[in-house]
Short mmCIF file of C-alpha atoms and ligand atoms in Angstrom, two decimals:
data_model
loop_
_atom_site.label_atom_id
_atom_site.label_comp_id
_atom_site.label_asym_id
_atom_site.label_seq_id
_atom_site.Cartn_x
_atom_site.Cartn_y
_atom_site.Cartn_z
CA UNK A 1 -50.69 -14.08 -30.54
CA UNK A 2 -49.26 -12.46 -27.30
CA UNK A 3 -49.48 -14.12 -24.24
CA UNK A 4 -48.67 -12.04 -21.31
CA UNK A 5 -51.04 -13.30 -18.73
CA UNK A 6 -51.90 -16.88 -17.65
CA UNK A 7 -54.61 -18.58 -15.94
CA UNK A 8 -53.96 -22.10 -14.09
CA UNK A 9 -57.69 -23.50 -13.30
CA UNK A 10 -56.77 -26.35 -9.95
CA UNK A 11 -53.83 -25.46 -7.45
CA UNK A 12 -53.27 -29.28 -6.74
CA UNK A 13 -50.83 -31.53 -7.57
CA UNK A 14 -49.94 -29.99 -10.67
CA UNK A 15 -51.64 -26.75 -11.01
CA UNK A 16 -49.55 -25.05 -8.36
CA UNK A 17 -46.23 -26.09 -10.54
CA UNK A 18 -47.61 -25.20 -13.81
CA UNK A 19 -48.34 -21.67 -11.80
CA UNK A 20 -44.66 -21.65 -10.73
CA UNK A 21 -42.76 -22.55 -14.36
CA UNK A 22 -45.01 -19.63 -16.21
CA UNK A 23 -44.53 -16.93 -13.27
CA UNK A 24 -40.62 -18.09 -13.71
CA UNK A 25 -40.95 -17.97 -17.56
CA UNK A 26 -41.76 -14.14 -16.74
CA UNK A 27 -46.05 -14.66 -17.57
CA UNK A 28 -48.23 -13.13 -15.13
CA UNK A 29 -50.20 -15.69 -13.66
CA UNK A 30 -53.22 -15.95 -11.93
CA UNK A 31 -54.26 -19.67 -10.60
CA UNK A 32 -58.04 -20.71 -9.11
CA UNK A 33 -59.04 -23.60 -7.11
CA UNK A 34 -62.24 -24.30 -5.62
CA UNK A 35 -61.00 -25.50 -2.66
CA UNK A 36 -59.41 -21.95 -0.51
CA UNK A 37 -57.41 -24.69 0.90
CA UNK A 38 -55.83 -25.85 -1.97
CA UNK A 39 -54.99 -22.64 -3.04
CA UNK A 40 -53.16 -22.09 -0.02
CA UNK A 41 -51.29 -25.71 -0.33
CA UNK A 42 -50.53 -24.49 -4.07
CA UNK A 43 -48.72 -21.55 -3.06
CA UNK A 44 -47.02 -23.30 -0.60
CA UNK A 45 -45.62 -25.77 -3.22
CA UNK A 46 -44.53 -23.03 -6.00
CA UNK A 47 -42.68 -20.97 -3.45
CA UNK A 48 -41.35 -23.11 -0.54
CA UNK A 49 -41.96 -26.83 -1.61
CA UNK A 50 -39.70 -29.63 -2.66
CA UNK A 51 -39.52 -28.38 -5.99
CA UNK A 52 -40.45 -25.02 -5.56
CA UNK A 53 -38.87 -21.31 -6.37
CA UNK A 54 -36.73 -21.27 -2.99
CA UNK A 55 -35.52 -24.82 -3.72
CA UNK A 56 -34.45 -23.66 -7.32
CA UNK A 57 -32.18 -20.34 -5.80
CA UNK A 58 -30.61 -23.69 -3.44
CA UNK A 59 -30.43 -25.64 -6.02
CA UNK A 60 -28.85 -22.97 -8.67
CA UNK A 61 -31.70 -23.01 -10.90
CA UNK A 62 -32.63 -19.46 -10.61
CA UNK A 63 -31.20 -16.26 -9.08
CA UNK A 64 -32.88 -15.04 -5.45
CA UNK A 65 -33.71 -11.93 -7.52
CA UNK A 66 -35.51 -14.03 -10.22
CA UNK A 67 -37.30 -16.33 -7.42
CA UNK A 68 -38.54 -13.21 -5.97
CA UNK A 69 -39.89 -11.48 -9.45
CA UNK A 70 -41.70 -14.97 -10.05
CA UNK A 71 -42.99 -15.33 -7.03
CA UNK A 72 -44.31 -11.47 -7.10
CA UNK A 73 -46.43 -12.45 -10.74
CA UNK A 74 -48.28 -15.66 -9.30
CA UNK A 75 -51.98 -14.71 -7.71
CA UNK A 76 -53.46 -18.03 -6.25
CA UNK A 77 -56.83 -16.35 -6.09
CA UNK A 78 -60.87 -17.31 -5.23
CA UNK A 79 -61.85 -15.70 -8.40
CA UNK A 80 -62.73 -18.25 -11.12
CA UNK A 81 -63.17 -15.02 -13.37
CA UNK A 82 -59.77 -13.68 -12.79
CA UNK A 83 -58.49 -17.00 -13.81
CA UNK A 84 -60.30 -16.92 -17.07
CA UNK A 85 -59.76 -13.31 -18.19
CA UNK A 86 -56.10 -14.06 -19.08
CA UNK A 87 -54.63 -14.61 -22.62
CA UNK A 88 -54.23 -18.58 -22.01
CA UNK A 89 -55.77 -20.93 -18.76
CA UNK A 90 -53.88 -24.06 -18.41
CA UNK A 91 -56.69 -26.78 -16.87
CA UNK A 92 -55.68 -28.50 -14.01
CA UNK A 93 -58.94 -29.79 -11.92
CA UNK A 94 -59.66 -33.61 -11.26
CA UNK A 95 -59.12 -36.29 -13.85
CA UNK A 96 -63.14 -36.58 -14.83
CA UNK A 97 -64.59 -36.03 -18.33
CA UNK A 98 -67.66 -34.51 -17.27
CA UNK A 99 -66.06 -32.12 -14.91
CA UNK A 100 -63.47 -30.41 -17.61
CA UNK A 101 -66.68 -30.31 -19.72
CA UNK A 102 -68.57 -28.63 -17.34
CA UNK A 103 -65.26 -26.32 -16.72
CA UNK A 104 -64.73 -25.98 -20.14
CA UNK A 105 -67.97 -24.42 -20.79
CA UNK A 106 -67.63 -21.79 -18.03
CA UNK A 107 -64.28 -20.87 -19.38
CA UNK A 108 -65.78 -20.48 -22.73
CA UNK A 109 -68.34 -18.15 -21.41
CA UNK A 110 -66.46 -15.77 -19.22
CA UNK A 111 -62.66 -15.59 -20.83
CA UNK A 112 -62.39 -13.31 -23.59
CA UNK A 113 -62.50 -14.23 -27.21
CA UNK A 114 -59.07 -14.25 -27.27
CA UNK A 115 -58.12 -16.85 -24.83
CA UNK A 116 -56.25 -19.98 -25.53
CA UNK A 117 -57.91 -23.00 -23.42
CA UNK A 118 -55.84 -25.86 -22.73
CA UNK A 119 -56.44 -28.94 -21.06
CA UNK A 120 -53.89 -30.54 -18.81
CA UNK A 121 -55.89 -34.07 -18.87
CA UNK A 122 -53.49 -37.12 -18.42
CA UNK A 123 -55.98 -38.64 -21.72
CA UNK A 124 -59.43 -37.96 -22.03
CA UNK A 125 -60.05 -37.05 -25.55
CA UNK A 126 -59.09 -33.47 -26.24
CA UNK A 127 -61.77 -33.09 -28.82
CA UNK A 128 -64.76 -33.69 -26.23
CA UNK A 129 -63.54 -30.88 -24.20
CA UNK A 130 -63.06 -28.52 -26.89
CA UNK A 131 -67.14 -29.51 -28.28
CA UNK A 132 -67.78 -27.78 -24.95
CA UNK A 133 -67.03 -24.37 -26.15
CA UNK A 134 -67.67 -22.06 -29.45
CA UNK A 135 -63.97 -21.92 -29.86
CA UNK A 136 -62.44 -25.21 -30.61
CA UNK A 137 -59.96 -23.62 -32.59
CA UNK A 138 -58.72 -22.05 -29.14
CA UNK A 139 -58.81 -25.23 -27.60
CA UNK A 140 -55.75 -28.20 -27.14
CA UNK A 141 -54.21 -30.45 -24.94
CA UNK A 142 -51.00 -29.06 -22.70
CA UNK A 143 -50.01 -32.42 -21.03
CA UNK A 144 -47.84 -31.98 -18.87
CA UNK A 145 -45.59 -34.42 -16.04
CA UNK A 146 -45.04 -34.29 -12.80
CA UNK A 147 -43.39 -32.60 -11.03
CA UNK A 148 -43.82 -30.13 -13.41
CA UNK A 149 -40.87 -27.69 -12.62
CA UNK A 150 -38.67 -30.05 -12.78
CA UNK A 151 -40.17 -32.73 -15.85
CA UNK A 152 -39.97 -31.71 -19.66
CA UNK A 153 -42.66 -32.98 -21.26
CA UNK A 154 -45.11 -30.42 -23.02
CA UNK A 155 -47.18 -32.71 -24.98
CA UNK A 156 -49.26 -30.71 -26.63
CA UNK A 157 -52.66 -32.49 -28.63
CA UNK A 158 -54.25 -31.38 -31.32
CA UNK A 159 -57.91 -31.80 -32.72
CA UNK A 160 -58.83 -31.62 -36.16
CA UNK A 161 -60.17 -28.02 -35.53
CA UNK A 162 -57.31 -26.73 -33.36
CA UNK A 163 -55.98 -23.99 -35.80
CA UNK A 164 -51.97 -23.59 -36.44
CA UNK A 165 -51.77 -20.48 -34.64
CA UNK A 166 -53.10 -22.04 -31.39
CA UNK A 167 -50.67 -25.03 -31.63
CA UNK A 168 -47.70 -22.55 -32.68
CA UNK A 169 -49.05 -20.09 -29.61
CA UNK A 170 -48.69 -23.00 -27.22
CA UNK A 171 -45.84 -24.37 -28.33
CA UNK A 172 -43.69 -21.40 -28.23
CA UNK A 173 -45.32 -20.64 -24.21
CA UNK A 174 -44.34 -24.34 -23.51
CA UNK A 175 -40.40 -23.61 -25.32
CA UNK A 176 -40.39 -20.45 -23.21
CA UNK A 177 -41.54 -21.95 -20.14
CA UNK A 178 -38.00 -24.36 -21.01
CA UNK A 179 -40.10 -27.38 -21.86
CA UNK A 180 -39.43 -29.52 -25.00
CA UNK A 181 -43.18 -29.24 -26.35
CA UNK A 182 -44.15 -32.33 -29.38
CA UNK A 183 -47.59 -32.06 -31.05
CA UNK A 184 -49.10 -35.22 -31.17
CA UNK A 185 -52.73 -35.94 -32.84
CA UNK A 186 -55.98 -36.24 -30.24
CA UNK A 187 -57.83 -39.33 -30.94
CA UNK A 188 -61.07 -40.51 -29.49
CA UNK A 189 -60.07 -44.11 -30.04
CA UNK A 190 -57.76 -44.36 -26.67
CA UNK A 191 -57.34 -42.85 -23.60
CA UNK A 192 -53.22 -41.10 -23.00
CA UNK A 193 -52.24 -39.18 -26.18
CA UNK A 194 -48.74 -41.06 -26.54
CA UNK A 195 -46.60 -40.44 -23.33
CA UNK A 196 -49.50 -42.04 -21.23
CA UNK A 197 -50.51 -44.78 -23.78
CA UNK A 198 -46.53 -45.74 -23.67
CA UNK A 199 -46.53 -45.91 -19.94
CA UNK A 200 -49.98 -47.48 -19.07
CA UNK A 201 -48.95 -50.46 -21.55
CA UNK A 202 -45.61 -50.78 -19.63
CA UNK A 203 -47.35 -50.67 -16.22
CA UNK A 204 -49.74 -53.19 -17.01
CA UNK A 205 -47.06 -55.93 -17.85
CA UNK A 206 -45.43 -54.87 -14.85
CA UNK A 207 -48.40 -55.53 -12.71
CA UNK A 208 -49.19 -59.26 -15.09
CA UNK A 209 -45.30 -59.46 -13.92
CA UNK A 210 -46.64 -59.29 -10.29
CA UNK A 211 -49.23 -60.87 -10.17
CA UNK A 212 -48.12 -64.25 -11.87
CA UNK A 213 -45.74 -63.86 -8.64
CA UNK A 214 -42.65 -64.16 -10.95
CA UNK A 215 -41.23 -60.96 -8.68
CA UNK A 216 -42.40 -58.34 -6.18
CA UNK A 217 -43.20 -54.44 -6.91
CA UNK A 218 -40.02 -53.55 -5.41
CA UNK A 219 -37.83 -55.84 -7.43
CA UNK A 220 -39.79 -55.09 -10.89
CA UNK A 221 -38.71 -51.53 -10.06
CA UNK A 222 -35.03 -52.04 -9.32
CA UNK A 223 -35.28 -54.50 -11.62
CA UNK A 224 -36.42 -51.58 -14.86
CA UNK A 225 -34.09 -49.37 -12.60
CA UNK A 226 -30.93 -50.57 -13.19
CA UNK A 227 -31.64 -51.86 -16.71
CA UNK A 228 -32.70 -48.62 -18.28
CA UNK A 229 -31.34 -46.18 -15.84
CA UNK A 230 -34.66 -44.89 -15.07
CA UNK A 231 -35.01 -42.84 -11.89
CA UNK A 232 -37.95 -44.99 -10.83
CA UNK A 233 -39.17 -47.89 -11.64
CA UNK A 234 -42.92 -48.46 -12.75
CA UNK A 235 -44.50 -48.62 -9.19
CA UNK A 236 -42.57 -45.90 -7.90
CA UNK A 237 -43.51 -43.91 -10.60
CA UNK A 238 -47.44 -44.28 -10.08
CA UNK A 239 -46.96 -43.50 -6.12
CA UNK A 240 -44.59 -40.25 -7.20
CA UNK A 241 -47.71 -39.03 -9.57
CA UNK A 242 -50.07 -39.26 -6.99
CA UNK A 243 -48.14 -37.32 -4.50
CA UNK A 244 -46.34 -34.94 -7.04
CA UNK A 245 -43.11 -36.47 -5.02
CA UNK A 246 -43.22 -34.47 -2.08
N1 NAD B 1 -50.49 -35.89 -10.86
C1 NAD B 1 -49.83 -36.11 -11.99
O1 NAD B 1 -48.74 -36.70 -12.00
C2 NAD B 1 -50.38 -35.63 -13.30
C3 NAD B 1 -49.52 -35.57 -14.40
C4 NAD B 1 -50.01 -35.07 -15.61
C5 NAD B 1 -51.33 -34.69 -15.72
N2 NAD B 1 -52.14 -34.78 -14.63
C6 NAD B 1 -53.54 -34.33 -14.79
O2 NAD B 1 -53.64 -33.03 -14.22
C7 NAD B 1 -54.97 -32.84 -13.74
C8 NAD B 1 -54.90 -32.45 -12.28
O3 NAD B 1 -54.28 -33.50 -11.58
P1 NAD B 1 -53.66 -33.29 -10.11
O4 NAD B 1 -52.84 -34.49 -9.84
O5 NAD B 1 -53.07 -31.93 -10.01
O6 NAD B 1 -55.01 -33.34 -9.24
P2 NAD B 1 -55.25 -32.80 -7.76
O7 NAD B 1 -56.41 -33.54 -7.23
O8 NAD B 1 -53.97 -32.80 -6.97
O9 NAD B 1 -55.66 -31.25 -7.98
C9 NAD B 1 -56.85 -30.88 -8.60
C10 NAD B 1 -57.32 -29.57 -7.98
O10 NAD B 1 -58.45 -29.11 -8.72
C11 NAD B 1 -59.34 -28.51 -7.80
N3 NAD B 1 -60.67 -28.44 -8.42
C12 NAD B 1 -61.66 -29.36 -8.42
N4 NAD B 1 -62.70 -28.89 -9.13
C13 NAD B 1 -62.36 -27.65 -9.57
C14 NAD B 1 -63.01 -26.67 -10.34
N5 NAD B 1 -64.25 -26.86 -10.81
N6 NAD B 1 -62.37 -25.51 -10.60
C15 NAD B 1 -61.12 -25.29 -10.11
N7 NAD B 1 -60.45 -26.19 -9.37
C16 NAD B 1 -61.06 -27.37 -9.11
C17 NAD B 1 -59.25 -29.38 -6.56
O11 NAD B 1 -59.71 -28.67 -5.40
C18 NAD B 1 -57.77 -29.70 -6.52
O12 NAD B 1 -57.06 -28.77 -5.72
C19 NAD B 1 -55.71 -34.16 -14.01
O13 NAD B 1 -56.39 -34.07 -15.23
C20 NAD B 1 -54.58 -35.16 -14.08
O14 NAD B 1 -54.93 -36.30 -14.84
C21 NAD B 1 -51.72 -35.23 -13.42
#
């Protein structure tokens, strides 16, 4: 299917960068928030944030011409239906179940037929979500890290009634967007796909680590740091999520 237009549902900590990489990809992309404050904080961060399109032309990532072109194809808008009449909506609202149901189920009754719906949950079960709407073959998981011009990952979950041209769809937007996209399996039996499920294992030892007071945060992280050449060590990296390292 082709995907010309985009709709990013939460200008927060990640919507507003998942906004920015598809406008820069060359989608047109139109992002809602609830919150008219967030959506002026989201625009904020895609065009003159840390990690945003005027920090890419400094940092040689993009041309001024092509910062500008993005920049003119991202709408950060009050209109949830605007959002959802586009060919694919990225989800990007709160990390609670019942909320991307309840989202879900809007989305399924005002985008059109057509529309791709994926979820941008850190874990929740990718299957629940899609039981929300009459199109679970429209609907997977587009996990991606933050922050998200900068990070990778497209981890991209599949339910047993996601079809092969939704998965294909997405994972050719994610290539395009310059992402590395993997297709993992959903599962209701744990919470964070596999990047998350990987991590959350590692921070708990780190935090057993801590709290048997055989080191401090600081040192666990210089400690995993230096001995894997990470660019953050455990800790750090749960504070740099939560801010979207501003
Ligand atoms: N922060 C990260 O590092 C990270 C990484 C990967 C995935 N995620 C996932 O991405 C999602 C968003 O996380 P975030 O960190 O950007 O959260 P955030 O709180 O920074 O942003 C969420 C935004 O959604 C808005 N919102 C709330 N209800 C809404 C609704 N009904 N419709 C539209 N907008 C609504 C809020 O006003 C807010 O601006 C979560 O599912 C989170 O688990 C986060």
């Amino acid at each position: 299917m082709s995907i010309e237009k985009i709709g990013v549902l939460g200008a927060g900590v990640m919507g507003g960068g998942i906004a920015q990489v598809c406008a820069t990809a060359g989608y047109e992309v139109v992002v809602y928030d609830i919150d008219p404050a967030a959506l002026t904080a989201g625009h904020e961060h895609a065009t003159t944030g840390r990690f945003g399109l005027d920090s890419g032309v400094e940092r040689g990532k993009l041309t001024r011409e092509e910062a500008d072109a993005a920049a003119a194809r991202l709408v950060f808008t009050e209109s949830f239906a605007d959002a959802a009449a586009t060919d694919l909506v990225v989800e990007a609202v709160p990390e609670r179940l019942d909320l991307k149901i309840r989202v879900f189920r809007d989305l399924d009754a005002a985008a059109p037929e057509h529309t791709i719906l994926c979820s941008n949950s850190s874990g929740f079960p990718i299957q629940a979500i899609g039981a929300a709407t009459n199109r679970p073959e429209l609907v997977c998981g587009w996990h991606w890290a933050s922050p998200a011009p900068v990070m990778k990952l497209a981890e991209i979950v599949r339910t047993r009634a996601t079809s092969d041209a939704t998965v294909e769809t997405v994972r050719e937007v994610a290539a395009r967007c310059g992402k590395h996209p993997v297709v993992v399996q959903d599962t209701a039996m744990a919470w964070g796909y596999v990047a998350n499920r990987v991590y959350f294992a590692m921070i708990a030892e780190a935090q057993k680590v801590v709290n048997e007071g055989i080191a401090t945060a600081d040192e666990v992280d210089q400690l995993m740091m230096d001995c894997y050449r990470w660019p953050s060590g455990p800790f750090g990296m749960v504070k740099g999520a939560g801010s979207g390292w501003s």
